mmCIF file of C-alpha atoms in Angstrom:
data_model
loop_
_atom_site.group_PDB
_atom_site.id
_atom_site.type_symbol
_atom_site.label_atom_id
_atom_site.label_comp_id
_atom_site.label_asym_id
_atom_site.label_seq_id
_atom_site.Cartn_x
_atom_site.Cartn_y
_atom_site.Cartn_z
ATOM 1 C CA ARG A 359 71.028 71.122 54.478
ATOM 2 C CA ASP A 360 69.678 70.085 57.865
ATOM 3 C CA ALA A 361 68.967 66.329 57.754
ATOM 4 C CA GLY A 362 66.090 66.880 60.198
ATOM 5 C CA LEU A 363 64.122 69.051 57.793
ATOM 6 C CA PRO A 364 61.968 67.742 54.936
ATOM 7 C CA GLN A 365 63.069 68.569 51.409
ATOM 8 C CA ASN A 366 60.907 71.124 49.623
ATOM 9 C CA ASN A 367 60.537 72.219 46.031
ATOM 10 C CA LEU A 368 59.044 75.661 45.489
ATOM 11 C CA TYR A 369 57.754 76.478 42.012
ATOM 12 C CA VAL A 370 56.630 80.068 41.403
ATOM 13 C CA VAL A 371 54.777 81.306 38.325
ATOM 14 C CA VAL A 372 53.436 84.661 37.181
ATOM 15 C CA GLU A 373 49.656 84.973 37.202
ATOM 16 C CA ASP A 374 47.991 84.208 33.851
ATOM 17 C CA CYS A 375 51.172 82.974 32.163
ATOM 18 C CA LYS A 376 51.126 79.558 30.423
ATOM 19 C CA ALA A 377 52.517 77.765 33.480
ATOM 20 C CA HIS A 378 49.873 79.321 35.737
ATOM 21 C CA ILE A 379 47.067 78.421 33.319
ATOM 22 C CA ASP A 380 48.414 74.857 33.063
ATOM 23 C CA HIS A 381 48.399 74.518 36.850
ATOM 24 C CA TRP A 382 44.817 75.754 36.950
ATOM 25 C CA LEU A 383 43.764 73.414 34.121
ATOM 26 C CA LEU A 384 45.411 70.379 35.722
ATOM 27 C CA ARG A 385 43.953 71.167 39.137
ATOM 28 C CA ASN A 386 40.441 71.529 37.770
ATOM 29 C CA LEU A 387 40.680 68.382 35.671
ATOM 30 C CA LEU A 388 41.848 66.385 38.691
ATOM 31 C CA ILE A 389 39.086 67.834 40.886
ATOM 32 C CA GLY A 390 36.478 66.740 38.347
ATOM 33 C CA ASP A 391 37.842 63.323 37.345
ATOM 34 C CA ALA A 392 38.333 60.805 40.152
ATOM 35 C CA ALA A 393 39.930 58.196 37.869
ATOM 36 C CA ALA A 394 42.537 60.650 36.549
ATOM 37 C CA ARG A 395 43.133 61.894 40.095
ATOM 38 C CA GLU A 396 43.817 58.353 41.361
ATOM 39 C CA ARG A 397 46.102 57.545 38.412
ATOM 40 C CA TYR A 398 48.031 60.761 39.054
ATOM 41 C CA ALA A 399 48.279 60.075 42.787
ATOM 42 C CA GLU A 400 49.563 56.548 42.172
ATOM 43 C CA LEU A 401 52.085 57.822 39.625
ATOM 44 C CA LYS A 402 53.344 60.439 42.090
ATOM 45 C CA ARG A 403 53.727 57.833 44.846
ATOM 46 C CA ARG A 404 55.614 55.480 42.513
ATOM 47 C CA ASN A 405 57.801 58.302 41.201
ATOM 48 C CA ALA A 406 58.689 59.462 44.715
ATOM 49 C CA LEU A 407 60.146 56.017 45.373
ATOM 50 C CA LEU A 408 61.827 55.849 41.971
ATOM 51 C CA ALA A 409 63.371 59.316 42.243
ATOM 52 C CA ASP A 410 64.747 58.792 45.760
ATOM 53 C CA GLY A 411 64.833 62.544 46.407
ATOM 54 C CA ASP A 412 65.980 63.636 42.936
ATOM 55 C CA ILE A 413 63.407 66.240 41.837
ATOM 56 C CA ASP A 414 64.564 66.116 38.204
ATOM 57 C CA VAL A 415 63.954 62.364 38.010
ATOM 58 C CA TYR A 416 60.596 62.795 39.758
ATOM 59 C CA VAL A 417 59.390 65.489 37.343
ATOM 60 C CA ALA A 418 60.644 63.664 34.247
ATOM 61 C CA ALA A 419 58.892 60.459 35.308
ATOM 62 C CA LYS A 420 55.498 62.157 35.399
ATOM 63 C CA ALA A 421 55.937 64.539 32.438
ATOM 64 C CA SER A 422 54.226 62.343 29.859
ATOM 65 C CA PHE A 423 51.091 61.794 31.954
ATOM 66 C CA VAL A 424 50.887 65.468 32.914
ATOM 67 C CA ALA A 425 51.159 66.404 29.208
ATOM 68 C CA GLU A 426 48.365 63.936 28.408
ATOM 69 C CA LEU A 427 46.111 65.447 31.077
ATOM 70 C CA LEU A 428 46.899 69.008 30.045
ATOM 71 C CA THR A 429 46.241 68.266 26.383
ATOM 72 C CA ARG A 430 42.853 66.847 27.355
ATOM 73 C CA ALA A 431 42.071 69.756 29.702
ATOM 74 C CA ARG A 432 42.961 72.343 27.067
ATOM 75 C CA ALA A 433 40.741 70.623 24.487
ATOM 76 C CA GLU A 434 37.840 70.357 26.932
ATOM 77 C CA ARG A 435 38.082 74.088 27.709
ATOM 78 C CA GLY A 436 38.446 75.117 24.072
ATOM 79 C CA PHE A 437 42.023 76.338 24.551
ATOM 80 C CA PRO A 438 44.492 76.025 21.678
ATOM 81 C CA PRO A 439 46.819 73.020 21.849
ATOM 82 C CA GLU A 440 50.290 73.399 23.337
ATOM 83 C CA THR A 441 53.486 71.419 23.107
ATOM 84 C CA TYR A 442 54.724 70.028 26.404
ATOM 85 C CA TRP A 443 58.154 68.917 27.554
ATOM 86 C CA ASP A 444 59.037 65.353 26.650
ATOM 87 C CA PRO A 445 62.163 64.267 28.537
ATOM 88 C CA ASP A 446 62.484 61.189 26.276
ATOM 89 C CA SER A 447 63.067 63.443 23.261
ATOM 90 C CA GLU A 448 66.116 65.113 24.804
ATOM 91 C CA PRO A 449 69.568 63.752 23.940
ATOM 92 C CA GLY A 450 71.127 61.809 26.778
ATOM 93 C CA VAL A 451 67.851 61.393 28.676
ATOM 94 C CA SER A 452 66.367 57.952 28.973
#
């Protein structure tokens, strides 16, 4: 890896699959709710420092809040509930 280039994380989903719908739901919730948007932004800033470049740590550190927002967004749109990843429930993850 070239030390002069920024690190990137590309996440690709198929249109209309659960992951795509979740991205759409989260985006729209954050567009419409300034308080949630600011909480999410602050969490992402804090997690970037905590993770120190480790994308797995970064994602795990925000998983609970993202699940909370998605659960709310699904309910508000009349979508059925879903179960989201909880890194704290996995063996060996703290």
